[in-house]
């Protein structure tokens, strides 16, 4: 009898020890992962506060002597013309996000609420477009942009960036799917036009979808660099990405200054992420269903 | 799964309603125009150009399949294609890690799980050019990575030049991609795990199943669809990998030029647009081939999941 109790106690204890060991290992794995995720950004952060002399003489991992040395930030901000780049990027983001939200919601409204010949065709054309890897078509897209006179034109870049974004249309379609049709039906019976139904009744109701699309698209456009480098080569229309790209010229290997520029570009993304964390996570999930 | 089912039936009218026609035309015109302009027209032109010897300004005539033959006979192109194997290996590791951390964060009570998730995810939101600088600095001789490794006791002399040494530099670049996308995959897995009915775990615990058995029997089947989509996206992403080589590897220097970098250089540096289009066609064919193969694999090899997968795929299709 007593032997059995001891055996049970022993297995309980062993199980507890095993749990503790596993739990500790899990925490260690997570800590290591977070360390690796943060280390590259952290080292840029500390380096951005170092003076030129400090940067040349100390190791990359030593902390700066003066955490309030904002000299590099001032230099990169003025010499790198970052204010101008921020304003350019901000206007691109505002225009592209507005156009995408309007286009996505309007098309989703029409596709979801009306039955008309071509409804299925439009849906299929968008679905097939997701199968064609966009990256493969950069070469001929460049030719079209050239023919349209959109090289070095901020307007052309905005049009290209607002071009068909299947994910936002998809998010809106999903949303309209769950909005009761009786709502707009009764509004129409009371004499409201379809435009009125869309702009006054449905659009305000899709606010959560609008936020998701705006955040995802906004961050995507803000971070876009391939097309910006290709189509906005003149100095007058530098976005944050192209401005940052050009730093390797004047600042060469003065990484203490470049790191300050890198950190400045991270701030808007960080703020948006902290405010809209939930929408970012949710938007990714709905985007991935598309495959 | 007909399209009609997703249209609200009560809005149907028998006679032509001109206001309705106006709404449809006005609301659908711009997106359709842009879809044609930036997807279907470039696609058609890509097919056409791939048979010509031409630049952006001059067309030197029809050359048939010459552009295609060059791709498979010149070793530099084949080598560039083989580079994607590094990225595929990286993608597999990335998915495994993402799944591991996703299950820890969702199944265990971890203090600070939200912060952890945010920290691992944030690299996904970092500007690509910024990533380029961050990692050039990170990998520079004697800088961040080397300092950390020296602190652990590895002498600097035994360390390679991470971005220059051709035996490691592609792995260094693959790591930057893993650093950026692992957290994003993890967030997707966490979302999928959260949608599994929690009573299943309770039932399994009562039946005496351990964590690993629960993972195998409940989580894996539950997230199969998301896992498969992620796998397809990562593998096709590996085929067209260019970001790390473009921003960190200084445009594919030192043998890091992936196939897409080659396309980019062919079109914008050498100005051989016809050749670049043929390469893009091959890239696209490979991507479609891999996608189809993976779908077949999941449908026939993993037969037990067939029903759940098809049901979900149909549901996704119905939305269209």
Coordinates of C-alpha atoms in Angstrom, one line a residue, chain B residues 34-317:
Chain B
X34 CA -5.9 49.0 -63.8
X35 CA -6.1 45.2 -63.7
X36 CA -5.8 45.1 -67.4
X37 CA -3.1 47.8 -67.6
X38 CA -0.8 46.4 -64.9
X39 CA -1.5 42.6 -65.1
X40 CA -3.0 41.4 -68.3
X41 CA -1.3 43.7 -70.8
X42 CA 2.2 43.2 -69.3
X43 CA 1.5 39.5 -69.3
X44 CA 0.6 39.4 -73.0
X45 CA 3.6 41.6 -73.8
X46 CA 5.8 39.3 -71.8
X47 CA 4.8 36.4 -73.9
X48 CA 5.3 38.3 -77.1
X49 CA 8.6 39.9 -76.3
X50 CA 10.1 36.6 -75.2
X51 CA 10.4 35.6 -78.8
X52 CA 12.1 38.8 -79.9
X53 CA 15.7 40.2 -79.7
X54 CA 14.9 43.6 -78.5
X55 CA 15.6 46.4 -76.0
X56 CA 13.2 49.0 -74.6
X57 CA 13.9 51.3 -77.6
X58 CA 14.9 49.0 -80.5
X59 CA 13.4 45.7 -81.9
X60 CA 15.9 43.6 -83.8
X61 CA 13.4 41.0 -85.0
X62 CA 11.9 37.7 -84.2
X63 CA 14.3 35.0 -83.0
X64 CA 11.9 32.1 -82.1
X65 CA 13.0 30.1 -79.2
X66 CA 16.6 31.4 -79.1
X67 CA 16.1 33.4 -75.9
X68 CA 14.7 30.3 -74.1
X69 CA 17.5 28.0 -75.4
X70 CA 20.1 30.4 -74.0
X71 CA 18.6 30.1 -70.5
X72 CA 19.1 26.4 -70.3
X73 CA 22.5 26.2 -72.0
X74 CA 24.4 29.0 -70.2
X75 CA 25.6 27.9 -66.8
X76 CA 25.2 31.3 -65.2
X77 CA 21.4 31.1 -65.5
X78 CA 21.2 27.6 -64.3
X79 CA 23.5 28.5 -61.3
X80 CA 21.2 31.4 -60.5
X81 CA 18.2 29.1 -60.6
X82 CA 20.0 26.7 -58.3
X83 CA 20.5 29.5 -55.7
X84 CA 16.8 29.2 -55.0
X85 CA 17.6 25.9 -53.3
X86 CA 19.3 27.9 -50.4
X87 CA 16.1 29.9 -50.0
X88 CA 13.9 26.8 -50.1
X89 CA 16.0 25.2 -47.4
X90 CA 15.7 28.5 -45.4
X91 CA 11.9 28.5 -46.0
X92 CA 11.5 25.0 -44.5
X93 CA 13.5 26.0 -41.4
X94 CA 11.5 29.2 -41.2
X95 CA 8.2 27.4 -41.3
X96 CA 9.3 24.9 -38.7
X97 CA 10.5 27.7 -36.3
X98 CA 7.3 29.7 -36.9
X99 CA 5.2 26.7 -36.1
X100 CA 7.3 25.9 -33.0
X101 CA 7.0 29.4 -31.5
X102 CA 3.3 29.7 -32.6
X103 CA 2.4 26.5 -30.6
X104 CA 4.4 27.6 -27.6
X105 CA 2.8 31.0 -27.5
X106 CA -0.7 29.7 -28.0
X107 CA -0.7 26.5 -25.9
X108 CA 1.4 27.4 -22.9
X109 CA 0.8 30.1 -20.5
X110 CA 3.7 32.3 -21.3
X111 CA 4.3 35.6 -19.4
X112 CA 4.7 38.4 -21.9
X113 CA 3.4 36.3 -24.8
X114 CA 1.9 39.4 -26.4
X115 CA 5.2 41.3 -26.3
X116 CA 7.1 38.3 -27.5
X117 CA 4.7 38.0 -30.5
X118 CA 5.1 41.7 -31.3
X119 CA 8.9 41.5 -31.1
X120 CA 9.1 38.5 -33.4
X121 CA 6.7 40.0 -35.8
X122 CA 8.1 43.6 -36.0
X123 CA 10.9 42.7 -38.5
X124 CA 8.2 42.1 -41.1
X125 CA 7.3 45.8 -41.0
X126 CA 10.9 47.1 -41.4
X127 CA 11.6 48.9 -44.6
X128 CA 13.6 46.7 -47.1
X129 CA 16.3 49.3 -47.7
X130 CA 16.7 49.7 -43.9
X131 CA 17.1 46.0 -43.6
X132 CA 19.8 46.2 -46.2
X133 CA 21.8 48.7 -44.1
X134 CA 21.0 47.0 -40.8
X135 CA 22.4 43.7 -42.0
X136 CA 25.4 45.1 -44.0
X137 CA 26.4 46.6 -40.7
X138 CA 25.5 43.4 -38.8
X139 CA 27.7 41.2 -41.0
X140 CA 30.6 43.6 -41.5
X141 CA 34.0 42.2 -40.4
X142 CA 34.5 42.7 -36.6
X143 CA 31.1 44.4 -36.2
X144 CA 27.8 43.1 -34.6
X145 CA 27.7 39.4 -35.4
X146 CA 31.5 38.9 -35.0
X147 CA 31.5 40.8 -31.7
X148 CA 28.7 38.5 -30.3
X149 CA 30.5 35.4 -31.6
X150 CA 33.8 36.6 -30.1
X151 CA 32.0 37.2 -26.8
X152 CA 30.9 33.5 -26.8
X153 CA 34.6 32.6 -27.3
X154 CA 35.0 32.1 -31.1
X155 CA 38.2 33.8 -32.3
X156 CA 37.8 36.4 -35.1
X157 CA 40.4 34.6 -37.3
X158 CA 38.2 31.5 -37.6
X159 CA 35.2 33.5 -38.7
X160 CA 34.4 34.0 -42.4
X161 CA 33.6 37.3 -44.2
X162 CA 29.8 36.8 -44.0
X163 CA 28.9 38.7 -47.1
X164 CA 32.0 38.1 -49.2
X165 CA 33.0 34.5 -48.6
X166 CA 31.1 32.5 -51.2
X167 CA 30.9 29.4 -49.0
X168 CA 28.6 31.2 -46.5
X169 CA 27.3 34.4 -48.1
X170 CA 24.1 32.9 -49.5
X171 CA 23.3 31.5 -46.1
X172 CA 23.8 34.9 -44.6
X173 CA 21.3 36.3 -47.0
X174 CA 18.9 33.5 -46.4
X175 CA 19.0 34.3 -42.7
X176 CA 18.0 38.0 -43.4
X177 CA 14.9 36.6 -45.1
X178 CA 14.2 34.3 -42.3
X179 CA 14.6 37.2 -39.8
X180 CA 12.1 39.2 -41.7
X181 CA 9.4 36.6 -42.5
X182 CA 9.5 34.1 -39.6
X183 CA 7.4 36.3 -37.3
X184 CA 4.8 36.9 -40.0
X185 CA 4.4 33.1 -40.6
X186 CA 4.2 32.7 -36.8
X187 CA 1.3 35.2 -36.5
X188 CA -0.5 33.3 -39.3
X189 CA -0.1 30.0 -37.4
X190 CA -1.2 31.6 -34.1
X191 CA -4.3 32.7 -35.9
X192 CA -5.0 29.3 -37.3
X193 CA -4.3 27.6 -33.9
X194 CA -6.7 30.0 -32.2
X195 CA -9.5 28.9 -34.5
X196 CA -9.3 25.3 -33.3
X197 CA -12.0 24.3 -30.8
X198 CA -10.4 24.5 -27.3
X199 CA -12.5 21.6 -26.0
X200 CA -10.5 19.3 -28.1
X201 CA -7.4 19.9 -25.9
X202 CA -9.4 19.3 -22.8
X203 CA -10.7 16.0 -24.1
X204 CA -7.2 15.0 -25.2
X205 CA -5.8 15.9 -21.8
X206 CA -8.4 13.8 -20.0
X207 CA -7.5 10.9 -22.4
X208 CA -3.9 11.3 -21.2
X209 CA -2.4 12.6 -24.4
X210 CA 0.9 14.5 -24.0
X211 CA 1.8 17.8 -25.7
X212 CA 3.4 16.2 -28.6
X213 CA 0.5 13.9 -29.2
X214 CA -1.9 16.8 -29.0
X215 CA 0.2 18.7 -31.4
X216 CA 0.2 15.8 -33.9
X217 CA -3.5 14.9 -33.5
X218 CA -5.2 18.2 -33.0
X219 CA -3.0 21.2 -34.1
X220 CA -1.4 19.8 -37.3
X221 CA -4.7 18.7 -38.9
X222 CA -6.4 21.9 -37.7
X223 CA -3.9 24.2 -39.4
X224 CA -3.2 22.1 -42.4
X225 CA -4.8 24.6 -44.8
X226 CA -2.9 27.6 -43.5
X227 CA 0.3 25.5 -43.3
X228 CA -0.1 24.4 -47.0
X229 CA -0.7 27.9 -48.2
X230 CA 2.3 29.2 -46.3
X231 CA 4.4 26.4 -47.7
X232 CA 3.3 27.2 -51.2
X233 CA 4.0 30.9 -50.7
X234 CA 7.4 30.3 -49.2
X235 CA 8.5 27.8 -51.9
X236 CA 7.3 30.0 -54.8
X237 CA 8.8 33.0 -52.9
X238 CA 12.2 31.1 -52.8
X239 CA 12.0 30.7 -56.6
X240 CA 11.6 34.4 -57.1
X241 CA 13.8 35.5 -54.2
X242 CA 15.5 38.8 -54.7
X243 CA 15.1 41.0 -51.7
X244 CA 18.1 39.9 -49.6
X245 CA 20.4 39.8 -52.6
X246 CA 19.1 43.2 -53.8
X247 CA 19.4 45.1 -50.6
X248 CA 21.9 43.2 -48.4
X249 CA 24.0 41.5 -51.1
X250 CA 24.7 44.7 -53.1
X251 CA 22.6 43.6 -56.2
X252 CA 23.9 40.0 -56.2
X253 CA 27.6 40.6 -55.9
X254 CA 29.9 37.7 -55.0
X255 CA 27.8 35.0 -56.5
X256 CA 24.6 35.8 -54.7
X257 CA 22.6 36.9 -57.8
X258 CA 19.3 35.0 -57.8
X259 CA 17.4 34.4 -60.9
X260 CA 15.2 37.4 -60.4
X261 CA 18.3 39.6 -59.9
X262 CA 19.5 38.2 -63.3
X263 CA 16.2 39.2 -64.9
X264 CA 16.4 42.7 -63.4
X265 CA 20.0 43.2 -64.6
X266 CA 19.2 41.7 -68.0
X267 CA 16.4 44.2 -68.5
X268 CA 17.7 47.3 -66.8
X269 CA 21.5 47.0 -67.1
X270 CA 22.1 45.1 -70.3
X271 CA 18.8 46.3 -71.9
X272 CA 18.1 42.9 -73.4
X273 CA 14.3 43.0 -72.9
X274 CA 13.5 40.0 -75.0
X275 CA 15.9 37.8 -73.1
X276 CA 14.6 39.1 -69.8
X277 CA 11.1 38.3 -70.8
X278 CA 12.0 34.8 -71.7
X279 CA 13.6 34.4 -68.3
X280 CA 10.5 35.8 -66.6
X281 CA 8.4 33.3 -68.5
X282 CA 10.6 30.4 -67.3
X283 CA 10.4 31.8 -63.7
X284 CA 6.6 31.9 -64.0
X285 CA 6.4 28.4 -65.4
X286 CA 8.5 27.1 -62.5
X287 CA 6.4 28.9 -60.0
X288 CA 3.2 27.5 -61.4
X289 CA 4.7 24.0 -61.7
X290 CA 5.8 24.0 -58.1
X291 CA 2.4 25.3 -57.0
X292 CA 0.6 22.6 -58.9
X293 CA 3.0 19.9 -57.6
X294 CA 2.5 20.9 -54.0
X295 CA -1.3 21.0 -54.4
X296 CA -1.2 17.5 -56.0
X297 CA 1.1 16.3 -53.2
X298 CA -1.3 17.5 -50.5
X299 CA -4.3 16.1 -52.3
X300 CA -3.0 12.6 -53.0
X301 CA -0.2 11.8 -50.6
X302 CA -2.0 13.2 -47.5
X303 CA -5.3 11.7 -48.3
X304 CA -6.7 11.9 -44.8
X305 CA -6.7 15.6 -45.0
X306 CA -8.4 15.7 -48.4
X307 CA -11.9 16.3 -47.2
X308 CA -11.1 19.1 -44.8
X309 CA -8.8 20.7 -47.3
X310 CA -11.3 20.6 -50.2
X311 CA -14.1 21.9 -48.0
X312 CA -12.0 24.9 -47.0
X313 CA -10.7 25.5 -50.5
X314 CA -14.3 25.5 -51.8
X315 CA -15.3 27.9 -49.1
X316 CA -12.5 30.2 -50.1
X317 CA -13.5 29.9 -53.7

